[in-house]
Each structure stands twice: as structure tokens, then as C-alpha cells.
Short mmCIF file of C-alpha atoms (C1' of nucleotides) in Angstrom, two decimals:
data_model
loop_
_atom_site.label_atom_id
_atom_site.label_comp_id
_atom_site.label_asym_id
_atom_site.label_seq_id
_atom_site.Cartn_x
_atom_site.Cartn_y
_atom_site.Cartn_z
CA MET A 213 0.01 0.00 0.10
CA ALA A 214 2.92 2.30 0.84
CA GLU A 215 4.23 1.36 -2.76
CA LEU A 216 0.87 2.24 -4.27
CA SER A 217 1.02 5.53 -2.27
CA SER A 218 4.51 6.62 -3.53
CA ALA A 219 3.75 5.55 -7.01
CA SER A 220 0.56 7.50 -7.30
CA GLY A 221 1.41 10.57 -4.99
CA VAL A 222 -1.75 9.79 -2.88
CA PRO A 223 -1.27 9.48 0.92
CA VAL A 224 -1.80 6.21 2.34
CA ALA A 225 -4.68 7.59 4.63
CA THR A 226 -6.30 8.66 1.43
CA ILE A 227 -6.03 5.35 -0.26
CA LYS A 228 -7.50 3.70 2.89
CA PHE A 229 -10.38 6.28 2.61
CA TYR A 230 -11.00 5.52 -1.18
CA LEU A 231 -11.09 1.58 -0.32
CA ARG A 232 -13.56 2.24 2.53
CA GLU A 233 -15.70 4.35 0.13
CA ARG A 234 -15.52 1.58 -2.43
CA LEU A 235 -13.81 3.49 -5.15
CA LEU A 236 -10.79 1.26 -5.27
CA PRO A 237 -11.14 -2.49 -5.07
CA ALA A 238 -9.21 -4.23 -2.37
CA GLY A 239 -5.71 -5.73 -3.21
CA GLU A 240 -5.03 -9.13 -3.60
CA ARG A 241 -4.64 -10.70 0.06
CA THR A 242 -1.29 -12.53 0.65
CA GLY A 243 -2.14 -12.92 4.52
CA PRO A 244 -4.49 -11.80 7.13
CA ASN A 245 -2.79 -8.20 7.24
CA GLN A 246 -0.99 -8.11 3.89
CA ALA A 247 -2.28 -7.11 0.51
CA ARG A 248 -0.74 -6.69 -3.08
CA TYR A 249 -1.65 -4.08 -5.27
CA GLY A 250 -1.00 -4.35 -8.90
CA GLU A 251 -0.71 -1.98 -12.03
CA GLU A 252 -4.64 -1.96 -12.36
CA HIS A 253 -4.87 -0.54 -9.01
CA LEU A 254 -2.49 2.18 -9.82
CA ARG A 255 -4.46 2.78 -13.03
CA ARG A 256 -7.72 2.86 -11.04
CA LEU A 257 -6.26 5.28 -8.45
CA ARG A 258 -5.22 7.69 -11.19
CA LEU A 259 -8.70 7.40 -12.66
CA ILE A 260 -10.18 8.26 -9.30
CA ARG A 261 -8.02 11.32 -8.83
CA GLY A 262 -8.77 12.33 -12.44
CA LEU A 263 -12.56 12.15 -11.95
CA LEU A 264 -12.28 14.02 -8.57
CA GLU A 265 -9.71 16.73 -9.35
CA VAL A 266 -10.15 17.25 -13.14
CA GLY A 267 -13.77 16.44 -13.27
CA GLY A 268 -14.68 17.80 -9.97
CA LEU A 269 -16.79 14.86 -9.19
CA SER A 270 -17.92 14.00 -5.52
CA VAL A 271 -16.77 10.81 -4.07
CA ALA A 272 -20.31 9.49 -4.25
CA THR A 273 -20.74 10.47 -7.78
CA ALA A 274 -17.40 8.97 -8.74
CA ARG A 275 -18.41 5.68 -7.13
CA GLY A 276 -21.48 5.67 -9.35
CA VAL A 277 -19.46 6.25 -12.56
CA LEU A 278 -16.97 3.50 -11.53
CA ASP A 279 -19.53 1.11 -10.77
CA ALA A 280 -20.99 1.75 -14.37
CA VAL A 281 -17.49 1.14 -15.89
CA ASP A 282 -17.21 -2.09 -14.04
CA SER A 283 -20.88 -3.20 -14.72
CA GLU A 284 -21.88 -5.08 -17.81
CA LEU A 285 -24.21 -2.33 -19.04
CA PRO A 286 -24.61 -2.05 -22.81
CA LEU A 287 -22.86 0.96 -24.09
CA THR A 288 -25.59 3.12 -24.88
CA GLN A 289 -26.57 3.04 -21.21
CA SER A 290 -23.18 3.78 -20.19
CA PHE A 291 -23.50 7.27 -21.77
CA GLY A 292 -26.67 7.78 -19.84
CA VAL A 293 -25.00 6.96 -16.49
CA ALA A 294 -22.02 9.03 -17.20
CA GLN A 295 -24.20 11.87 -18.19
CA ARG A 296 -26.28 11.73 -15.18
CA ALA A 297 -23.34 11.54 -13.11
CA VAL A 298 -21.69 14.53 -14.13
CA SER A 299 -24.84 16.70 -14.45
CA ALA A 300 -26.30 17.97 -11.35
CA THR A 301 -29.61 16.05 -11.05
CA MET A 302 -32.44 18.73 -11.30
CA ASP A 303 -35.95 18.59 -11.03
CA PRO A 304 -37.62 19.12 -14.13
CA ALA A 305 -40.30 20.97 -12.05
CA ASP A 306 -38.19 24.07 -11.47
CA ILE A 307 -37.22 24.70 -14.98
CA ASP A 308 -39.32 27.20 -17.01
CA PRO A 309 -41.24 25.46 -19.60
CA GLN A 310 -40.52 28.38 -21.73
CA ALA A 311 -36.84 28.02 -21.55
CA LEU A 312 -37.24 24.15 -22.41
CA ALA A 313 -39.29 25.03 -25.37
CA ARG A 314 -36.50 27.40 -26.53
CA ILE A 315 -33.87 24.77 -26.12
CA ASP A 316 -36.04 22.37 -28.04
CA ARG A 317 -36.34 24.77 -30.74
CA LEU A 318 -32.72 25.34 -30.95
CA LEU A 319 -32.26 21.47 -30.91
CA ALA A 320 -34.92 21.07 -33.58
CA GLY A 321 -34.08 17.95 -35.70
CA TRP A 322 -31.99 16.40 -32.73
CA ARG A 323 -33.17 13.02 -31.48
CA VAL A 324 -33.06 13.69 -27.78
CA SER A 325 -35.14 12.08 -25.05
CA GLY A 326 -37.24 14.27 -22.76
CA ASP A 327 -35.26 13.40 -19.82
CA ASN A 328 -31.85 13.98 -21.23
CA PRO A 329 -29.90 15.59 -18.37
CA GLY A 330 -28.02 17.93 -20.86
CA ARG A 331 -31.18 19.23 -22.15
CA LEU A 332 -32.52 20.05 -18.78
CA ALA A 333 -29.27 21.58 -17.85
CA ALA A 334 -29.19 23.73 -21.07
CA ALA A 335 -32.77 24.87 -20.41
CA TYR A 336 -31.82 25.87 -16.92
CA VAL A 337 -28.90 27.87 -18.13
CA LEU A 338 -31.01 29.64 -20.63
CA GLN A 339 -33.56 30.35 -17.81
CA THR A 340 -30.50 31.86 -15.69
CA PHE A 341 -29.25 33.72 -18.63
CA ASP A 342 -32.55 35.42 -19.14
CA SER A 343 -33.05 36.27 -15.40
CA VAL A 344 -29.74 38.17 -15.12
CA GLY A 345 -30.85 40.30 -17.98
CA GLN A 346 -28.83 38.86 -20.70
CA ARG A 347 -30.02 38.38 -24.27
CA ASP A 348 -28.87 35.85 -26.96
CA GLU A 349 -26.94 38.13 -29.63
CA ARG A 350 -25.82 36.97 -32.99
CA ASP A 351 -26.92 33.44 -32.71
CA TRP A 352 -24.74 32.71 -29.63
CA PHE A 353 -27.02 29.80 -28.64
CA SER A 354 -27.14 28.18 -31.98
CA ARG A 355 -23.47 28.42 -32.48
CA TYR A 356 -22.83 26.71 -29.32
CA ALA A 357 -25.22 23.99 -30.34
CA ALA A 358 -23.38 23.60 -33.66
CA ALA A 359 -20.11 23.23 -31.83
CA ALA A 360 -21.65 20.80 -29.42
CA LEU A 361 -22.74 18.65 -32.42
CA LEU A 362 -19.11 18.67 -33.74
CA VAL A 363 -17.73 17.56 -30.34
CA ALA A 364 -20.28 14.81 -30.03
CA GLU A 365 -19.16 13.33 -33.27
CA ALA A 366 -15.56 13.53 -32.04
CA ASP A 367 -16.74 11.82 -28.86
CA LEU A 368 -18.44 9.01 -30.61
CA ASP A 369 -15.57 8.35 -32.99
CA GLN A 370 -13.20 8.24 -30.07
CA VAL A 371 -15.35 5.58 -28.24
CA GLU A 372 -15.72 3.60 -31.55
CA ALA A 373 -12.01 3.52 -31.83
CA ARG A 374 -11.83 1.38 -28.83
CA GLY A 375 -12.00 -2.49 -29.05
CA SER A 376 -13.82 -4.24 -26.37
CA ARG A 377 -17.03 -3.31 -24.41
CA GLU A 378 -15.15 -2.48 -21.28
CA ASP A 379 -12.63 -0.31 -23.10
CA MET A 380 -15.46 1.48 -24.60
CA ALA A 381 -17.49 1.96 -21.24
CA GLU A 382 -14.33 3.34 -19.66
CA THR A 383 -13.69 5.77 -22.69
CA VAL A 384 -17.30 7.02 -22.38
CA VAL A 385 -16.88 7.72 -18.90
CA ILE A 386 -13.44 9.39 -19.18
CA GLY A 387 -14.43 11.29 -22.35
CA THR A 388 -17.68 12.59 -20.84
CA VAL A 389 -15.85 13.72 -17.46
CA LEU A 390 -12.59 14.91 -18.96
CA GLY A 391 -14.11 16.25 -22.19
CA ASP A 392 -15.93 18.99 -20.30
CA ALA A 393 -12.68 20.02 -18.66
CA LEU A 394 -10.73 19.96 -21.89
CA PHE A 395 -13.12 21.82 -23.87
CA SER A 396 -13.49 24.60 -21.26
CA GLY A 397 -9.80 24.93 -21.11
CA LEU A 398 -9.47 25.02 -24.88
CA ARG A 399 -12.32 27.67 -24.97
CA ARG A 400 -10.54 29.96 -22.64
CA ALA A 401 -7.28 29.63 -24.70
CA ALA A 402 -9.33 30.27 -27.77
CA GLN A 403 -10.92 33.49 -26.17
CA GLU A 404 -7.65 34.94 -25.45
CA HIS A 405 -6.53 34.03 -29.01
CA VAL A 406 -9.73 35.59 -30.71
CA SER A 407 -9.62 38.60 -28.43
CA SER A 408 -6.04 39.30 -29.34
CA LEU A 409 -6.76 39.00 -32.97
CA ARG A 410 -9.69 41.48 -32.77
CA TYR A 411 -8.05 43.95 -30.37
CA PRO A 412 -4.29 43.93 -31.15
CA VAL A 413 -2.30 44.02 -28.02
CA SER A 414 -1.12 47.41 -26.59
CA PRO A 415 2.51 48.12 -27.03
CA GLU A 416 3.10 47.28 -23.21
CA PRO A 417 2.25 43.63 -23.10
CA GLY A 418 1.46 43.80 -19.28
CA ARG A 419 0.45 40.67 -17.29
CA ILE A 420 -3.14 40.09 -16.54
CA PRO A 421 -3.75 40.70 -13.11
CA THR A 422 -4.53 37.81 -10.86
CA LEU A 423 -7.83 37.55 -8.96
CA GLU A 424 -7.77 39.55 -5.74
CA MET B 44 -35.62 42.14 2.83
CA ALA B 45 -38.65 39.85 3.24
CA GLU B 46 -39.63 41.26 -0.06
CA LEU B 47 -36.54 40.51 -1.79
CA SER B 48 -36.46 36.97 -0.47
CA SER B 49 -39.81 36.09 -1.76
CA ALA B 50 -39.32 37.73 -4.97
CA SER B 51 -36.00 35.68 -5.47
CA GLY B 52 -36.94 32.56 -3.61
CA VAL B 53 -33.76 32.74 -1.58
CA PRO B 54 -34.18 32.56 2.31
CA VAL B 55 -33.79 35.62 4.28
CA ALA B 56 -31.01 34.00 6.20
CA THR B 57 -29.21 33.35 3.13
CA ILE B 58 -29.45 36.81 1.92
CA LYS B 59 -27.95 38.03 5.15
CA PHE B 60 -25.18 35.68 4.46
CA TYR B 61 -24.51 37.20 1.03
CA LEU B 62 -24.48 40.54 2.62
CA ARG B 63 -21.97 39.60 5.10
CA GLU B 64 -19.84 37.97 2.54
CA ARG B 65 -19.96 41.18 0.49
CA LEU B 66 -21.54 39.39 -2.50
CA LEU B 67 -24.70 41.58 -2.42
CA PRO B 68 -24.29 45.34 -1.73
CA ALA B 69 -26.34 46.73 1.22
CA GLY B 70 -29.69 48.18 0.52
CA GLU B 71 -30.58 51.70 0.69
CA ARG B 72 -30.96 52.67 4.33
CA THR B 73 -34.23 54.37 5.34
CA GLY B 74 -33.74 54.18 9.14
CA PRO B 75 -31.47 52.74 11.64
CA ASN B 76 -33.05 49.27 11.29
CA GLN B 77 -34.84 49.36 7.87
CA ALA B 78 -33.36 49.18 4.36
CA ARG B 79 -34.86 49.22 0.99
CA TYR B 80 -33.74 46.97 -1.91
CA GLY B 81 -34.51 47.62 -5.40
CA GLU B 82 -34.60 45.84 -8.94
CA GLU B 83 -30.69 45.89 -9.14
CA HIS B 84 -30.42 43.99 -5.84
CA LEU B 85 -32.78 41.35 -7.24
CA ARG B 86 -30.85 41.17 -10.40
CA ARG B 87 -27.62 40.90 -8.54
CA LEU B 88 -29.01 38.16 -6.33
CA ARG B 89 -30.14 36.12 -9.30
CA LEU B 90 -26.52 36.60 -10.74
CA ILE B 91 -25.10 35.29 -7.52
CA ARG B 92 -27.24 32.25 -7.57
CA GLY B 93 -26.47 31.56 -11.12
CA LEU B 94 -22.81 31.68 -10.37
CA LEU B 95 -23.16 29.45 -7.42
CA GLU B 96 -25.74 27.06 -8.73
CA VAL B 97 -25.18 26.85 -12.62
CA GLY B 98 -21.51 27.65 -12.58
CA GLY B 99 -20.72 25.82 -9.41
CA LEU B 100 -18.47 28.57 -8.13
CA SER B 101 -17.60 28.99 -4.37
CA VAL B 102 -18.75 31.99 -2.62
CA ALA B 103 -15.10 33.33 -2.30
CA THR B 104 -14.71 32.86 -6.19
CA ALA B 105 -18.04 34.43 -6.82
CA ARG B 106 -17.05 37.52 -4.79
CA GLY B 107 -13.87 37.83 -6.98
CA VAL B 108 -15.82 37.62 -10.09
CA LEU B 109 -18.46 40.10 -8.93
CA ASP B 110 -15.69 42.57 -7.80
CA ALA B 111 -14.29 42.31 -11.27
CA VAL B 112 -17.67 43.14 -12.69
CA ASP B 113 -18.06 46.26 -10.53
CA SER B 114 -14.46 47.40 -10.96
CA GLU B 115 -13.37 49.60 -13.68
CA LEU B 116 -10.98 47.06 -15.42
CA PRO B 117 -10.37 47.30 -18.92
CA LEU B 118 -12.48 44.58 -20.75
CA THR B 119 -9.46 42.42 -21.97
CA GLN B 120 -8.57 42.12 -18.30
CA SER B 121 -12.21 41.12 -17.40
CA PHE B 122 -11.67 37.97 -19.39
CA GLY B 123 -8.55 37.22 -17.54
CA VAL B 124 -10.10 37.70 -14.23
CA ALA B 125 -13.24 35.64 -15.12
CA GLN B 126 -11.13 32.94 -16.56
CA ARG B 127 -9.00 32.80 -13.59
CA ALA B 128 -12.04 32.61 -11.34
CA VAL B 129 -13.66 29.57 -13.01
CA SER B 130 -10.30 27.55 -13.64
CA ALA B 131 -8.88 25.96 -10.63
CA THR B 132 -5.76 27.68 -10.04
CA MET B 133 -3.10 25.19 -10.70
CA ASP B 134 0.60 25.21 -10.18
CA PRO B 135 2.33 25.10 -13.57
CA ALA B 136 5.01 23.08 -11.57
CA ASP B 137 2.94 19.82 -11.53
CA ILE B 138 2.00 19.83 -15.12
CA ASP B 139 4.10 17.56 -17.31
CA PRO B 140 6.00 19.75 -19.67
CA GLN B 141 5.49 17.17 -22.37
CA ALA B 142 1.71 17.73 -21.94
CA LEU B 143 1.98 21.32 -22.28
CA ALA B 144 4.17 20.92 -25.37
CA ARG B 145 1.42 18.70 -26.83
CA ILE B 146 -1.14 21.43 -26.17
CA ASP B 147 1.10 24.16 -27.68
CA ARG B 148 1.34 21.93 -30.87
CA LEU B 149 -2.39 21.62 -30.81
CA LEU B 150 -2.75 25.41 -30.49
CA ALA B 151 -0.25 26.09 -33.00
CA GLY B 152 -0.97 29.53 -34.55
CA TRP B 153 -2.98 30.59 -31.60
CA ARG B 154 -1.88 33.73 -29.60
CA VAL B 155 -2.14 32.49 -26.26
CA SER B 156 -0.05 33.69 -23.34
CA GLY B 157 1.99 31.31 -21.39
CA ASP B 158 -0.04 31.64 -18.13
CA ASN B 159 -3.34 31.31 -19.79
CA PRO B 160 -5.15 29.24 -17.10
CA GLY B 161 -7.33 27.46 -20.01
CA ARG B 162 -4.08 26.27 -21.58
CA LEU B 163 -2.73 24.82 -18.41
CA ALA B 164 -6.00 23.16 -17.64
CA ALA B 165 -6.11 21.54 -21.06
CA ALA B 166 -2.51 20.34 -20.52
CA TYR B 167 -3.60 18.89 -17.12
CA VAL B 168 -6.39 17.18 -18.79
CA LEU B 169 -4.18 15.87 -21.49
CA GLN B 170 -1.82 14.61 -18.69
CA THR B 171 -4.64 12.79 -16.89
CA PHE B 172 -5.99 11.31 -20.01
CA ASP B 173 -2.69 9.56 -20.73
CA SER B 174 -2.04 8.50 -17.19
CA VAL B 175 -5.41 6.48 -17.31
CA GLY B 176 -4.37 4.76 -20.41
CA GLN B 177 -6.49 6.61 -23.01
CA ARG B 178 -5.27 7.77 -26.37
CA ASP B 179 -6.02 10.41 -28.76
CA GLU B 180 -8.12 8.66 -31.58
CA ARG B 181 -9.20 10.30 -34.92
CA ASP B 182 -8.20 13.90 -33.83
CA TRP B 183 -10.40 14.03 -30.73
CA PHE B 184 -8.03 16.67 -29.43
CA SER B 185 -7.92 18.71 -32.38
CA ARG B 186 -11.61 18.51 -33.16
CA TYR B 187 -12.26 19.94 -29.74
CA ALA B 188 -9.87 22.80 -30.42
CA ALA B 189 -11.75 23.60 -33.50
CA ALA B 190 -15.10 23.71 -31.75
CA ALA B 191 -13.62 25.72 -29.11
CA LEU B 192 -12.53 28.33 -31.57
CA LEU B 193 -15.96 28.58 -33.04
CA VAL B 194 -17.42 28.94 -29.74
CA ALA B 195 -14.88 31.76 -28.75
CA GLU B 196 -15.80 33.72 -31.74
CA ALA B 197 -19.35 33.50 -30.62
CA ASP B 198 -18.35 34.53 -27.30
CA LEU B 199 -16.54 37.57 -28.44
CA ASP B 200 -19.53 38.63 -30.70
CA GLN B 201 -21.91 38.17 -27.96
CA VAL B 202 -19.78 40.65 -25.82
CA GLU B 203 -19.43 43.15 -28.61
CA ALA B 204 -22.99 43.45 -28.95
CA ARG B 205 -23.50 45.08 -25.73
CA GLY B 206 -23.28 48.70 -25.37
CA SER B 207 -21.48 49.82 -22.19
CA ARG B 208 -18.13 48.65 -20.74
CA GLU B 209 -20.11 47.49 -17.52
CA ASP B 210 -22.45 45.57 -19.68
CA MET B 211 -19.69 44.08 -21.63
CA ALA B 212 -17.72 43.13 -18.32
CA GLU B 213 -21.00 41.44 -16.98
CA THR B 214 -21.52 39.60 -20.15
CA VAL B 215 -17.97 38.47 -20.10
CA VAL B 216 -18.43 37.04 -16.67
CA ILE B 217 -21.75 35.75 -17.19
CA GLY B 218 -20.74 34.02 -20.61
CA THR B 219 -17.51 32.37 -19.12
CA VAL B 220 -19.23 31.01 -16.40
CA LEU B 221 -22.54 29.96 -17.90
CA GLY B 222 -21.18 29.23 -21.30
CA ASP B 223 -19.24 26.22 -19.71
CA ALA B 224 -22.55 24.97 -18.37
CA LEU B 225 -24.50 25.62 -21.45
CA PHE B 226 -21.92 23.88 -23.69
CA SER B 227 -21.73 20.70 -21.55
CA GLY B 228 -25.57 20.48 -21.52
CA LEU B 229 -25.69 20.79 -25.17
CA ARG B 230 -22.76 18.36 -25.70
CA ARG B 231 -24.58 15.76 -23.66
CA ALA B 232 -27.87 16.37 -25.80
CA ALA B 233 -25.79 16.12 -29.04
CA GLN B 234 -24.12 12.96 -27.75
CA GLU B 235 -27.50 11.15 -27.31
CA HIS B 236 -28.46 12.58 -30.83
CA VAL B 237 -25.51 11.37 -32.69
CA SER B 238 -25.45 8.12 -30.72
CA SER B 239 -29.18 7.50 -31.83
CA LEU B 240 -28.37 8.29 -35.34
CA ARG B 241 -25.43 5.81 -35.41
CA TYR B 242 -27.18 3.18 -33.43
CA PRO B 243 -30.84 3.19 -34.40
CA VAL B 244 -32.76 2.64 -31.28
CA SER B 245 -34.02 -0.88 -30.37
CA PRO B 246 -37.65 -1.62 -30.75
CA GLU B 247 -38.30 -1.24 -27.07
CA PRO B 248 -37.48 2.34 -26.24
CA GLY B 249 -36.83 1.60 -22.34
CA ARG B 250 -35.75 4.27 -19.97
CA ILE B 251 -32.12 4.82 -19.33
CA PRO B 252 -31.61 3.64 -15.78
CA THR B 253 -30.79 6.14 -13.24
CA LEU B 254 -27.52 6.24 -11.31
CA GLU B 255 -27.43 3.71 -8.38
"C1'" DC C 24 -50.04 50.34 23.53
"C1'" DA C 25 -49.21 45.76 22.16
"C1'" DA C 26 -48.12 42.66 18.60
"C1'" DT C 27 -45.29 41.84 15.04
"C1'" DA C 28 -41.37 42.60 11.87
"C1'" DT C 29 -36.80 44.20 10.76
"C1'" DG C 30 -31.86 44.18 10.33
"C1'" DG C 31 -27.50 42.76 12.41
"C1'" DA C 32 -24.25 40.06 15.17
"C1'" DC C 33 -23.06 35.71 16.22
"C1'" DA C 34 -23.03 30.84 17.23
"C1'" DG C 35 -24.41 26.37 15.45
"C1'" DT C 36 -25.12 22.74 12.08
"C1'" DA C 37 -24.59 19.44 8.26
"C1'" DG C 38 -21.99 17.42 4.69
"C1'" DA C 39 -17.83 16.35 2.37
"C1'" DA C 40 -13.12 14.97 1.96
"C1'" DC C 41 -9.75 13.83 4.11
"C1'" DT C 42 -6.41 12.91 8.16
"C1'" DA C 43 -4.53 10.94 12.61
"C1'" DT C 44 -4.42 7.65 16.15
"C1'" DC C 45 -4.58 3.14 17.69
"C1'" DC C 46 -4.40 -1.78 17.42
"C1'" DG C 47 -3.25 -6.55 16.73
"C1'" DA C 48 -0.85 -9.37 13.55
"C1'" DT C 49 3.16 -10.28 10.97
"C1'" DA C 50 7.59 -9.84 8.36
"C1'" DG C 51 12.32 -9.02 8.59
"C1'" DT C 52 16.61 -8.56 11.39
"C1'" DT C 53 19.74 -10.13 14.56
"C1'" DA D 184 13.60 -16.44 19.73
"C1'" DA D 185 13.55 -11.60 20.72
"C1'" DC D 186 12.75 -7.23 18.88
"C1'" DT D 187 11.52 -3.60 15.90
"C1'" DA D 188 9.11 -2.00 12.00
"C1'" DT D 189 5.40 -2.02 9.15
"C1'" DC D 190 1.00 -3.60 7.48
"C1'" DG D 191 -3.93 -3.37 7.00
"C1'" DG D 192 -8.32 -2.22 9.19
"C1'" DA D 193 -11.23 0.40 12.32
"C1'" DT D 194 -12.43 4.56 14.47
"C1'" DA D 195 -12.45 9.10 15.76
"C1'" DG D 196 -10.99 13.57 14.78
"C1'" DT D 197 -10.20 17.93 11.70
"C1'" DT D 198 -11.06 21.41 8.25
"C1'" DC D 199 -13.61 23.82 5.21
"C1'" DT D 200 -17.94 25.46 3.20
"C1'" DA D 201 -22.44 27.12 2.86
"C1'" DC D 202 -25.81 27.89 5.07
"C1'" DT D 203 -29.32 28.20 9.16
"C1'" DG D 204 -31.14 29.64 13.98
"C1'" DT D 205 -31.27 32.34 17.83
"C1'" DC D 206 -31.19 36.54 20.08
"C1'" DC D 207 -31.85 41.38 20.48
"C1'" DA D 208 -32.76 46.37 20.27
"C1'" DT D 209 -35.35 48.79 17.52
"C1'" DA D 210 -39.46 50.23 14.39
"C1'" DT D 211 -43.64 49.91 12.25
"C1'" DT D 212 -48.46 48.70 12.38
"C1'" DG D 213 -53.14 47.77 13.82
#
DNA sequence: CAATATGGACAGTAGAACTATCCGATAGTT
DNA sequence: AACTATCGGATAGTTCTACTGTCCATATTG
């Protein structure tokens, strides 16, 4: 266990915590108080850290996601589980039906089920957007939708490139969770790029001030 | 204050908490123990809830973002502040230089400063992606980058459509925070759409099982 | 004038993610 | 065989965050 800890950089106490929380399967026992951990434990541990740190999942949510990876669910359902895990479960009741209708108009032609968590989340964002007095200018929403479609095609391709069902399921989960983080990172970089093209930099480069 | 509470749906105790935390400016005093809150307080309160609920920001981070909106920062800096707020501040030290180099290759031709938080975050995602044994198949990364560029153009257009500097600053912040949530929602919807096109539904529609 | 409401200060709470301590058993050293 | 170090497991803290509840002096209202 100490070995696993030093190989991964995760404190022993934390590994014990993950074992207790059933995120990490127990090691192969070699005696009543000895266990061996292998390469797969290290990989799993890195996956856990990735889900928690990069994906920002809670321990409980990560457990659900990992269970889905380990289970024998058909692939289409893996997507559903992963999506539900990363989206805050929201009551359709407190979403403005009008916002939902706008999302549906935006997604016209898409085959999306009524309880797709992404659709509900998007509607909730629209509603919030309105309530703080913002307006959709120059097709902001629909350009987002178009970009989302591109990304979703890439996601499916990435999953299909894997061989076995388990690999695909793992890729679905990782892609769903890390994909969000990757995209928002790239988006911020792209914002700076586009911004610097449109507003050529002032002579003095100057550091962007940090928060606070 | 009770009025503000019922209009916004936020409990009075929570409003007091936000006042204490300097998220919400104090109301106009009409007496030693009476204050009036107006439309702008309601809007601000909704913005706060949006940042916390939809954007998932912490109270401390939201304060930083709101301070940026209120300040007289030039617009280009507002982007920086908003970006830094929504990205977990990460030490460039614990990012694999190799992952950074790959991101830079991916972003070839982009004008992005070295300390752009999105660039660092994306590199960190790449590193995690590798460490859990995933590979970039069929240009997954570069297709993400292309989509991010599209979205960033839309973001800039949305901001430019606003009139005053304050409106623009607010739009930057809202767009940065809510844009992430909007995109990931749309991405999930698009995933289901693309998936159902590629793998036509089985005769029995069947609900996707919920987590747990 | 009495009942209720108000805003502010401050203490308390619940949940999440660790972290520290203890313990009995065993592995390695001498 | 004796001794020390380490192991895995159980349990009890600890820290942080976002609220929530209570109290109180003052106002407003019927």
C-alpha cells in the first residue's frame, strides 16, 4: 500500500479512505494483514484522482461512475449513466417550460429524449441567462449547439475506436468527464486568441492581473 | 428584505449571509433598522445564484468575479479575471512539460499567453487522459480545439453586441461561467442525438436507468 | 399600546473529503 | 527467539464550506 501511495502520490490514509468508500477495489490478499496491489490498482487510482480533481466529481458520484464502468451495462446506457453522474440532477419541475421550449427549438431535428440531463441543464442555463438580463445576440446559442454537435461526433468516434466493450465504457466515462474540462480549457485559450486578434495588443504587453 | 427574499426565492438568512460575505451590496437605508432593496439587488441576487448553482463557483470565487464586474477594469482584463475565477488555480509546476508541449502543438498559430489558465487546464487534462491509459483517436483533441475556436468567436460577438463597458464586463463574466454549463449540456444532448443516429434505437425504447 | 417585523451579530449545523491515532498481527533482522 | 518496523483495518477527529437558527434592540402597524 505504501508502494501504491508513493507510485501515485496519494497519501496512504487517502487510499484507505478510497478503499473504505469502495472507489478502489481491495488488493489481492497475501495474508491476514497483507495485500498486494498491482498495475490495475494504480491505473484505477489515477482514474479516481482524475474524476475528482479534473472532473470535479464528488466521491459519491465517482463511485456511481466507476460502478458503471465495471458493470456489464450495454454501451448506450453507459452514456446515460456518465451523463447523469456529471450533471447535477435537477428537478424538471423548477425549469421554466418556456426555456425548455426554446432549447427544443434550438435542438430542432435532434433526437434527444425528454429526460436527457443535458437538455434540462441547458434549459436551466437559458433561464438563468434571461433572469440576469442577458440576451442571445448574434446566434450565440445556436453557434454553441453547432459546436456541441461537432464535439459529440468526435466523442463517438473516440469511443468507437476502442476495441472491447469495457474499454468503450471506460472511454465513455473518461470522455464525458474529462471532455468537459478539456473543452472549457481550450475555450479559454481560444478566447484569448480571438480576443488578441480582434484587439491587437497594446505596446506594453503587461501581465493580466490575478484575482484579488 | 423579506420582499427580496420572496421575489427571488432565496431565504432571508441566506441573503443576510450574502450581505455579510460582500456578494450583495447593502440596501438603501431608510432608518437605523430598515433598508430598501431595489430591482438591481434582485438582479444581482439572481446573478449570485446563477454563479453558485449553475457555474458551481464557491462563494469566495464568486466574490472575486463580482468585484471584477463592479471594478473599472479594461475589458481585456475582465476576461482574464473571469477565466482565472472559473479555472482551478493550478501550479504550472505539477503539469508535465510534455503535455504542455502537446497542447502548444495543438494550438499552433494561436496567440495564447504562457499563463493562460485554460492552456494549463487543458494540458492537465491531457496528462490525466494519458495516465489513465487513453489515447487520442481520430483527432479527438484537434476537433475539440476547432469547436472551441468557433465558440470563442461566438463569445466575443456576444460581448461586442453589448453597449457599455459595464454591460460588456458583466457579459464576459456571465458568458464565461454560464457558457461552460451551456456547452456541456448541449454536448450531452448532442451525444444522445449522434448516438441514436449511429445506433438506431432498439424496438423497445426503455428508460435509461438512473444512477444507483 | 401591544404585537409583529426588521436588520444585524454571532453561534451552530450538516455534509464532504480527508487525516491522525490506535491496534493486533506479521515480516524482517539479529 | 526476541525485537523492531510495518502492515491493513477500524474509528475518531479535523477542516472547510455554505448555510441556518437564535437573540436582541429598534421600528412599524393595527
